[in-house]
Coordinates of C-alpha atoms in Angstrom, one line a residue:
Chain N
X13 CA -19.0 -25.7 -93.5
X14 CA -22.4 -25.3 -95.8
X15 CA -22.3 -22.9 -98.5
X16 CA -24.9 -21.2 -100.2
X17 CA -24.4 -21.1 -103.8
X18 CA -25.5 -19.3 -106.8
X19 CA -24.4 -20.7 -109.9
X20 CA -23.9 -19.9 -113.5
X21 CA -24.4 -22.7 -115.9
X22 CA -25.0 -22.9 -119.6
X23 CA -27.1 -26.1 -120.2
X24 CA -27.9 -27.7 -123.3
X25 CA -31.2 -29.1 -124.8
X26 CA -31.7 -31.5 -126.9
X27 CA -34.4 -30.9 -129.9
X28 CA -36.8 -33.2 -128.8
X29 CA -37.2 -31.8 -125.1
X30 CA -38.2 -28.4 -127.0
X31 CA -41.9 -27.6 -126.3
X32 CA -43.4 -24.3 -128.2
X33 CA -45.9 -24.2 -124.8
X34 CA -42.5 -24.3 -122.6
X35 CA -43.5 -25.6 -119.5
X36 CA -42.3 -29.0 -120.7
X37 CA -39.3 -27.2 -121.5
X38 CA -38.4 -25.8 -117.8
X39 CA -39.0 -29.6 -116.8
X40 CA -36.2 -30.1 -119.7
X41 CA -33.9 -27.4 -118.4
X42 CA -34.4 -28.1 -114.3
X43 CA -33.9 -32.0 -114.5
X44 CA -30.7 -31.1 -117.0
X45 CA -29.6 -28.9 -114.3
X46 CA -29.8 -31.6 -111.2
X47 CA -28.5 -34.2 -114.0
X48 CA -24.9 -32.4 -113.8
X49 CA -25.2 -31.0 -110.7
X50 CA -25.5 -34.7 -109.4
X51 CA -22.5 -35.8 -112.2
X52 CA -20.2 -33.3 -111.7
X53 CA -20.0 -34.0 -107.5
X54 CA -17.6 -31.4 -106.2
X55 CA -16.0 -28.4 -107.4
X56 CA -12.9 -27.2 -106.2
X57 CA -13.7 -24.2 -104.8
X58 CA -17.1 -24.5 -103.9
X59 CA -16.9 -28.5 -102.4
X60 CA -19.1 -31.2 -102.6
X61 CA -22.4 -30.7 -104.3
X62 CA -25.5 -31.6 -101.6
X63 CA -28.3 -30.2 -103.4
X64 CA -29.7 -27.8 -105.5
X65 CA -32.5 -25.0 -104.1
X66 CA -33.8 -23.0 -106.9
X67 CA -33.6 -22.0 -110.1
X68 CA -33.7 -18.4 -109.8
X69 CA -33.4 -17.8 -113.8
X70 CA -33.6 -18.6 -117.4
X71 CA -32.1 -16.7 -119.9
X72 CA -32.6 -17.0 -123.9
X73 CA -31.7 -20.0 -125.8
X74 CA -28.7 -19.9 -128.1
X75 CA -28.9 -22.4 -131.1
X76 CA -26.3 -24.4 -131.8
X77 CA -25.9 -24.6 -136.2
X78 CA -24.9 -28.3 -136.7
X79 CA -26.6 -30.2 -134.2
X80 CA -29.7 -28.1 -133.6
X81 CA -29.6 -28.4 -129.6
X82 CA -30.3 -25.2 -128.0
X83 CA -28.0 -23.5 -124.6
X84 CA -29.6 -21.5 -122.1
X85 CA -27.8 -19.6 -119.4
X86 CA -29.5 -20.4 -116.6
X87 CA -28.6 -19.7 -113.0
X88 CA -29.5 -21.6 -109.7
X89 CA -28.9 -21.5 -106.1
X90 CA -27.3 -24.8 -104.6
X91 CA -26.0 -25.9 -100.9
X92 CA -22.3 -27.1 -101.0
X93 CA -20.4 -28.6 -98.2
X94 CA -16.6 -28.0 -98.3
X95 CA -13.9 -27.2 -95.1
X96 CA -11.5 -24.5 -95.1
X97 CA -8.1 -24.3 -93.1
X98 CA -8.4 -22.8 -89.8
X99 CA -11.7 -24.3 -89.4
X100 CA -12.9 -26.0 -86.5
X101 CA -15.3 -28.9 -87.0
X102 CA -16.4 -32.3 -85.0
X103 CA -15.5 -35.8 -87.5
X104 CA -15.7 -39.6 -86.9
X105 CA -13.5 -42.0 -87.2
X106 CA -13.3 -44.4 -89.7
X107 CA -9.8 -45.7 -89.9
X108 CA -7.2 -46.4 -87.0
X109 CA -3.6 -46.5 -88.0
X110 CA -0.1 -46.5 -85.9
X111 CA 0.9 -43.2 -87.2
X112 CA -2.8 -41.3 -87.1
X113 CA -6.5 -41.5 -88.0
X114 CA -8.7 -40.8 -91.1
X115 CA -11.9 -39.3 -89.8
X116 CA -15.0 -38.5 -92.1
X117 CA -16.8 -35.2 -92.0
X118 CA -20.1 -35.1 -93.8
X119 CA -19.3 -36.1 -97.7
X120 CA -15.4 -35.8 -96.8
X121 CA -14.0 -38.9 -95.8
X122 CA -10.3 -38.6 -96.3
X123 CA -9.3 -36.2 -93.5
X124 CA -6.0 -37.8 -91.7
X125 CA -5.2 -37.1 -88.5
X126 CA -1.1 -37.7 -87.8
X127 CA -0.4 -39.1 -84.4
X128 CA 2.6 -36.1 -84.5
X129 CA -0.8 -33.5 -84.4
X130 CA -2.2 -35.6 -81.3
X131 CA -0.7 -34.2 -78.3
X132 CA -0.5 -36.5 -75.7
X133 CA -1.7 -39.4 -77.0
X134 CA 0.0 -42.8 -77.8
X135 CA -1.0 -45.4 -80.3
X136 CA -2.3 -48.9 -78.3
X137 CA -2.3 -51.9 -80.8
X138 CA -4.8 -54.6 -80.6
X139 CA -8.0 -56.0 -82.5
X140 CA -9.7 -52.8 -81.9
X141 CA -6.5 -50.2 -81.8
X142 CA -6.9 -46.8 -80.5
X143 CA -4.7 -43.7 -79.2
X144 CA -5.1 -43.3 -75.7
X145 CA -4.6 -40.4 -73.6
X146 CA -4.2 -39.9 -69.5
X147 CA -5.9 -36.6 -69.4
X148 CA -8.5 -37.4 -72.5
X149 CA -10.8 -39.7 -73.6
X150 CA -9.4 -41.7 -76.3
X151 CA -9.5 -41.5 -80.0
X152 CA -10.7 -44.7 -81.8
X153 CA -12.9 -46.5 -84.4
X154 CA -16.4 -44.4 -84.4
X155 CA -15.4 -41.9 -82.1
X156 CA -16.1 -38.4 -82.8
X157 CA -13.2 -35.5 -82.6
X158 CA -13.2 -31.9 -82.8
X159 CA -10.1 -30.9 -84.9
X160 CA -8.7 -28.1 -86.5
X161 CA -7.8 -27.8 -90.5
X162 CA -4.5 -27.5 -91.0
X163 CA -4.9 -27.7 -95.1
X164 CA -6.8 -29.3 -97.9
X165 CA -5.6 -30.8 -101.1
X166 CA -8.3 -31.2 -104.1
X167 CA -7.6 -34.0 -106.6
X168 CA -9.0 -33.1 -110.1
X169 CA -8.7 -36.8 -111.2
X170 CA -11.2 -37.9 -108.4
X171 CA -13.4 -34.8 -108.0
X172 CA -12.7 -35.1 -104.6
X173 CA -10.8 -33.4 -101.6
X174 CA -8.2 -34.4 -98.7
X175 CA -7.2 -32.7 -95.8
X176 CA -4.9 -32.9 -92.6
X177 CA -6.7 -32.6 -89.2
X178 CA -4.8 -31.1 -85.8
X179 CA -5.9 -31.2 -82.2
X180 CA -2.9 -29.3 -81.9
X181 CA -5.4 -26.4 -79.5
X182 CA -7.1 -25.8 -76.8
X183 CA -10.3 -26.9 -76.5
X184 CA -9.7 -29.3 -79.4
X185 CA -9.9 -33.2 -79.4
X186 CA -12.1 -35.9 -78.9
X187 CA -15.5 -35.8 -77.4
X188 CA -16.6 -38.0 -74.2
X189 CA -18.2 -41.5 -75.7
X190 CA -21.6 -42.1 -74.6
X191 CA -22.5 -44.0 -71.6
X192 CA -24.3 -47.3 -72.4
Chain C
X23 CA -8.5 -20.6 -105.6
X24 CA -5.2 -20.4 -107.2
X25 CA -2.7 -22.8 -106.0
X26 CA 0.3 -21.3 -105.8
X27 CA 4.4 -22.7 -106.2
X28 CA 6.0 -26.0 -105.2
X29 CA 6.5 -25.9 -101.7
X30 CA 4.6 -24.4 -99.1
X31 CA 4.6 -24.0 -95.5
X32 CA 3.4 -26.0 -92.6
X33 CA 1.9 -23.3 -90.2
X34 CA 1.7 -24.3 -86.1
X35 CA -1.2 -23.4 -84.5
X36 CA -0.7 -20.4 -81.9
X37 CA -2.5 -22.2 -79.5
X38 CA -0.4 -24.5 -77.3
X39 CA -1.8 -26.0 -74.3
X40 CA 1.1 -28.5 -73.8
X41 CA 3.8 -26.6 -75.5
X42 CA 6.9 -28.7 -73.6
X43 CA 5.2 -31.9 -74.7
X44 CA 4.6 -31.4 -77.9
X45 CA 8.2 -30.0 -79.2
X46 CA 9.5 -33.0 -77.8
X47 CA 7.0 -35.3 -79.9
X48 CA 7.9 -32.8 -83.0
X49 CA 11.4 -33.4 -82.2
X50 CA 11.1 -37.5 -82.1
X51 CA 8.9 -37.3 -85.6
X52 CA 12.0 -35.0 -87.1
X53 CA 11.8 -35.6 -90.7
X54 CA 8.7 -37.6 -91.0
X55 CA 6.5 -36.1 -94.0
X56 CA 2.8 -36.6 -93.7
X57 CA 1.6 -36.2 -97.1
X58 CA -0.5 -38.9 -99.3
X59 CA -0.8 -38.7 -102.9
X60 CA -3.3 -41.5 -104.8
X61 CA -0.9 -41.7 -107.7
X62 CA -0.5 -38.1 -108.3
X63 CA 2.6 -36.0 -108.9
X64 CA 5.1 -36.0 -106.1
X65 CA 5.2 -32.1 -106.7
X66 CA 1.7 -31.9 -105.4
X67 CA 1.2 -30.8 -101.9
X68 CA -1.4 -29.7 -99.7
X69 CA -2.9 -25.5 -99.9
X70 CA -1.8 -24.4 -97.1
X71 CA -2.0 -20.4 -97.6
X72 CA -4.6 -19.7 -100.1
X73 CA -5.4 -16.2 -101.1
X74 CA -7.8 -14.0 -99.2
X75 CA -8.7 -11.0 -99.0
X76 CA -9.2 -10.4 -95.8
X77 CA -7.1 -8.2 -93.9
X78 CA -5.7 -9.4 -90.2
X79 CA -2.8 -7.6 -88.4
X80 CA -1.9 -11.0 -86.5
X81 CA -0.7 -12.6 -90.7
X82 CA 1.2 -11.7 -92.9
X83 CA 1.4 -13.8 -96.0
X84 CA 1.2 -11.8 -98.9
X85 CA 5.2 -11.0 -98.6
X86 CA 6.1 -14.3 -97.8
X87 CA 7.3 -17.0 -100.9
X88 CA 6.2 -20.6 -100.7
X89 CA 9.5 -22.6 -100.5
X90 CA 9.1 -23.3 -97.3
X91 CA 9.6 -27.0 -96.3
X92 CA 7.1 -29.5 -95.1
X93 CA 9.0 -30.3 -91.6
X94 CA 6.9 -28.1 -89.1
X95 CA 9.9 -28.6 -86.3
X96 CA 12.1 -26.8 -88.4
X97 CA 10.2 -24.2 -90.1
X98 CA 10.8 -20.4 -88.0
X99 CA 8.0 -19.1 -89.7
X100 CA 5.0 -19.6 -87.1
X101 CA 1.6 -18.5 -89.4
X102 CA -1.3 -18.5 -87.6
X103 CA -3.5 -21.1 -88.2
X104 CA -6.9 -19.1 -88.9
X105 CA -10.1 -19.6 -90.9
X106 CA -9.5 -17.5 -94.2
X107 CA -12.3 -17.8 -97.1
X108 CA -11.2 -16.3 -100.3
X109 CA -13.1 -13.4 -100.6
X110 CA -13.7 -13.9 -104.5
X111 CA -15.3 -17.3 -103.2
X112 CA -17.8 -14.9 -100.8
X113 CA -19.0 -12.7 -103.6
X114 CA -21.6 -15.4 -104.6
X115 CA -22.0 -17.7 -101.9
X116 CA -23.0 -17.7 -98.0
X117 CA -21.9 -19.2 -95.1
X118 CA -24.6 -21.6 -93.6
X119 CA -24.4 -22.9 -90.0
X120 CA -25.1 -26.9 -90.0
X121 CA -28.2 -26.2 -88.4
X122 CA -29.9 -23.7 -91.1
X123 CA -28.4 -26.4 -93.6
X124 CA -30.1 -29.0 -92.1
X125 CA -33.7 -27.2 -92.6
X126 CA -32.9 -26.9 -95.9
X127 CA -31.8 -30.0 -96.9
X128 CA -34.5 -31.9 -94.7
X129 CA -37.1 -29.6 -96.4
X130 CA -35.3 -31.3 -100.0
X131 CA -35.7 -34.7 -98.4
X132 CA -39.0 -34.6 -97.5
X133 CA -40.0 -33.1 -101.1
X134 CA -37.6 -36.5 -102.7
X135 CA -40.5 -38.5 -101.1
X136 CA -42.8 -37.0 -103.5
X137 CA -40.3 -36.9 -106.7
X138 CA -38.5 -40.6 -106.2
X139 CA -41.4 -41.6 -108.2
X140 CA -39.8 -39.9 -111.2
X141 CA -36.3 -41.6 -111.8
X142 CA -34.9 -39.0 -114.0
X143 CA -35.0 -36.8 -110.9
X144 CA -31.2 -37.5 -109.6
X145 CA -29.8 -36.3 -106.3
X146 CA -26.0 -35.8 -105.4
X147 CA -23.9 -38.6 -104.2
X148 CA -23.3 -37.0 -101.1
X149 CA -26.9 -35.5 -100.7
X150 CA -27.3 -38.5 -98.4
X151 CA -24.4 -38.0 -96.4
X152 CA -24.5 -34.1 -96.2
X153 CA -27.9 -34.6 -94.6
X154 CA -26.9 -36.7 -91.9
X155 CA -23.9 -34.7 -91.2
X156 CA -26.1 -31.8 -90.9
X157 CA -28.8 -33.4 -88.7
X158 CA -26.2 -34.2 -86.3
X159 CA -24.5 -31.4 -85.8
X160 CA -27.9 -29.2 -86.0
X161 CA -27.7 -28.4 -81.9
X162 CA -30.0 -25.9 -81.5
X163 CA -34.2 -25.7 -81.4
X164 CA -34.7 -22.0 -83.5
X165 CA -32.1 -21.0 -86.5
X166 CA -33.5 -18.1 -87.2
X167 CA -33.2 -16.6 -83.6
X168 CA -29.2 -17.9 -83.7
X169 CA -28.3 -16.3 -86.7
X170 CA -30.2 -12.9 -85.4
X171 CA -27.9 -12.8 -81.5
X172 CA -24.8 -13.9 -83.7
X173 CA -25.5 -11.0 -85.8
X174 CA -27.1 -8.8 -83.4
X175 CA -26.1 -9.4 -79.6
X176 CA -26.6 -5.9 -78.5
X177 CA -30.7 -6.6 -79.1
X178 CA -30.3 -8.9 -76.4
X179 CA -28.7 -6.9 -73.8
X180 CA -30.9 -4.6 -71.5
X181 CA -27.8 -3.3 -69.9
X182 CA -26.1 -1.3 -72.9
X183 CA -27.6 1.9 -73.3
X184 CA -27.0 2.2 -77.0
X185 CA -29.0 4.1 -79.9
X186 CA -27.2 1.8 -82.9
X187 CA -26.9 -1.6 -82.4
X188 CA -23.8 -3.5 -82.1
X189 CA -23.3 -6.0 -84.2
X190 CA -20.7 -8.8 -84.5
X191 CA -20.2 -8.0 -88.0
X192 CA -19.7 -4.1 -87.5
X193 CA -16.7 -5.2 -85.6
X194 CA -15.1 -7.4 -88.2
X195 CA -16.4 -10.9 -87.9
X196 CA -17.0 -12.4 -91.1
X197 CA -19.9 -15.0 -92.0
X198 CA -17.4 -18.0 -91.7
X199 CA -16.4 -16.9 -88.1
X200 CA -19.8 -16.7 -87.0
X201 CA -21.1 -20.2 -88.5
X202 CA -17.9 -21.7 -87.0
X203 CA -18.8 -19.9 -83.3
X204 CA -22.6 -21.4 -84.1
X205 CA -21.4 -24.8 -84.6
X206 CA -19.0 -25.4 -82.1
X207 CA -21.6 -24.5 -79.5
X208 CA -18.8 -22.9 -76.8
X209 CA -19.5 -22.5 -73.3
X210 CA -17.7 -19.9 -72.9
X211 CA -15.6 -16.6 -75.0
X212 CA -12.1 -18.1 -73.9
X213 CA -13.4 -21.2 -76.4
X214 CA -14.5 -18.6 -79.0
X215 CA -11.4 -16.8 -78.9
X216 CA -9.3 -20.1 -79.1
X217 CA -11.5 -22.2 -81.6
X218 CA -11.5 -18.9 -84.1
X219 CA -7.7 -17.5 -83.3
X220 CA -8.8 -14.4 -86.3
X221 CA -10.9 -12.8 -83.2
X222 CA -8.2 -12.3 -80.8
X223 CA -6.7 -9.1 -81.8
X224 CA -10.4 -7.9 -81.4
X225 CA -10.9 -9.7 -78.0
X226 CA -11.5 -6.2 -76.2
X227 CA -14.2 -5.4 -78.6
X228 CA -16.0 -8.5 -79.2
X229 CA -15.8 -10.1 -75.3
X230 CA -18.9 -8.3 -74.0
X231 CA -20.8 -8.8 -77.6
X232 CA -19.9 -12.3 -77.2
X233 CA -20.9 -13.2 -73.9
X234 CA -24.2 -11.6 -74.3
X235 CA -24.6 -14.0 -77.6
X236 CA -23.7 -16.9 -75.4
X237 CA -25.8 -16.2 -73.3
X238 CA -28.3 -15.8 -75.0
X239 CA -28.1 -19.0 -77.5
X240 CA -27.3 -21.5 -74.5
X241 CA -31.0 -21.6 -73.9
X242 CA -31.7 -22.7 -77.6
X243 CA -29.4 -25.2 -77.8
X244 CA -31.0 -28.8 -78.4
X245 CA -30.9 -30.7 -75.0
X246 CA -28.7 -33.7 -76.1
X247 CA -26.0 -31.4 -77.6
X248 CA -22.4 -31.9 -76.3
X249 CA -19.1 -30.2 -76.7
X250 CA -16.0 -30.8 -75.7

């Protein structure tokens, strides 16, 4: 789901950004907050970063001796998009395999679905492979699925999360494709 | 969110609709691990009970150690699979339903438009996709009026002759419950109750708050929204 954040950073200004007027120097500190707010992507508790709202604050400047660049505490309020186990939420999918799906939900695109957490359904082979189901519609390329979290997994390396999908539930699976 | 030991434990959800089925599938799949690491360590494995602070007389996980094995058709222990947030997580951030995050970040967008002139402006890599995920799942025509019968159902209800109103929240639902119920769209409590598993010990409380919310929402929802 969407969170909204608020956020305490230090961020760092270079000498030449300082401005004695110090509108330049909000300009300095707010593009130096989107700049790592873009580069640092996700967190691991808070999910991918979307966007930031407002800066709510800006405290004093701290200079640093040797290089002269000066760090302000500054805090800002930011939407973040991450999933939680036990949550229910509606994915695509991407990727069809004989032993499950990956689906994609919003910036999260490695969310596998095992065939053992698909009730029912039966993997059918072919150029555009699917699991099928008599009593469902089935689950293939594009469709979309309402699933369960079972768990999520975030990799530090890669800034980014995984997590295991069930449709093990009632009123949980995929939803009717659209009539052409 | 602390991850915590080696092992851990691979919860089934109480909510079986093909119970017979299904143990025989589990049974076939018998020591099949689904797990998949990019290179990392083989002692890595997914969180499966994080910490929370929130209370609910249906878990128990606090006592419990994390050596249990990955193989759900062996593992006794049935935990609950149910939406738990860590409460430190909560103290500084709020649950958003899709559809109040897709006001927000739509309001972003349509500022970019103005500031893509200036390239050292620089937006998230998933800005893009976060947007459309939002605008897709944003089902209903007024936010603000969803949040308000999620939050406050007994507003809504001529029938209960109440001084204090009763709120969803004053019986225990937390933020992430009711974003979850928003989002799902459910036609009915008996989806509520099975799509957020938490509320069931408080089904006697919450089914007459609920269906008035329901109720009350099913007019606002977007005409082209679906559910399953």
């Amino acid at each position: 789901m969407y969170l909204k954040v608020k956020l305490p950073w230090n961020v760092i200004i270079a000498p030449e950004n300082l401005d004695i007027k110090g509108l330049l120097l909000q300009r300095a500190i707010l593009l130096k907050v989107l700049e790592e707010f873009a580069s640092r992507r996700a967190h691991k508790d808070l999910g991918y970063h979307i966007a930031v709202t407002t800066l709510e604050s800006i405290g004093d400047g701290k200079v640093r001796q040797h290089t002269g660049e000066v760090m302000f505490p500054v805090v800002f309020s930011a939407i973040t998009f991450n999933i939680f186990r036990g949550e229910v939420l509606e994915g695509q999918v991407h990727k069809v395999f004989k032993h499950g799906v990956f689906l994609r939900c919003g910036p999260m695109e490695h969310i596998y679905l095992s065939c053992t957490k698909m009730p029912g359904y039966r993997y059918v082979p072919g150029e555009n492979p699917e699991f099928i189901n008599e009593k469902s519609p089935p689950v293939g390329k594009d469709d979309l699925v309402r699933f369960m979290v079972m768990g999520t997994k975030w990799l530090e390396a890669d800034r980014e999360f995984q997590a295991l999908a069930s449709l093990e539930g009632d009123f949980l699976g995929p939803l009717p494709r659209p009539e052409i | 969110m602390e991850k915590n030991g080696k092992g851990f434990s691979m919860p089934k959800s109480s909510l079986k609709s093909t119970p017979s089925k299904d143990d025989s599938s589990q049974k076939s799949k018998e020591g099949r691990k689904v797990q998949f690491n990019n290179g990392g360590s083989p002692e890595e494995r997914f969180d499966y009970s994080k910490s929370n602070g929130k209370s609910s007389s249906s878990a128990d996980k606090g006592g419990r150690g994390n050596t249990a094995n990955v193989k759900a058709s062996k593992s006794k222990e049935k935990e609950p699979l149910e939406l738990r947030l860590n409460q430190e997580l909560l103290k500084n951030a709020k649950c958003l339903m899709d559809c109040e995050a897709a006001e927000i970040i739509q309001g972003i967008q349509d500022q970019m438009t103005l500031l893509s002139q200036d390239a050292t402006i620089k937006l998230p890599v998933s800005f893009h996709k976060g947007l459309q995920y939002s605008q897709a799942n944003a089902r209903y025509t007024n936010t603000h009026s969803v949040r308000r019968v999620l939050e406050y159902p007994s507003y809504f209800n001529v029938n209960v002759l109440t001084k204090l109103p009763s709120t969803l929240k004053k019986h225990g639902v937390v933020e992430g419950e009711i974003s979850v119920i928003a989002n799902a769209c459910p036609e009915s409590t008996e989806e509520v109750f099975a799509l957020v598993p938490s509320l069931k010990s408080k089904k006697s409380i919450l089914q007459e708050p609920l269906e008035v919310a329901l109720m009350v929402i099913k007019p606002l929802r977007k005409v082209d929204s679906t559910s399953v």
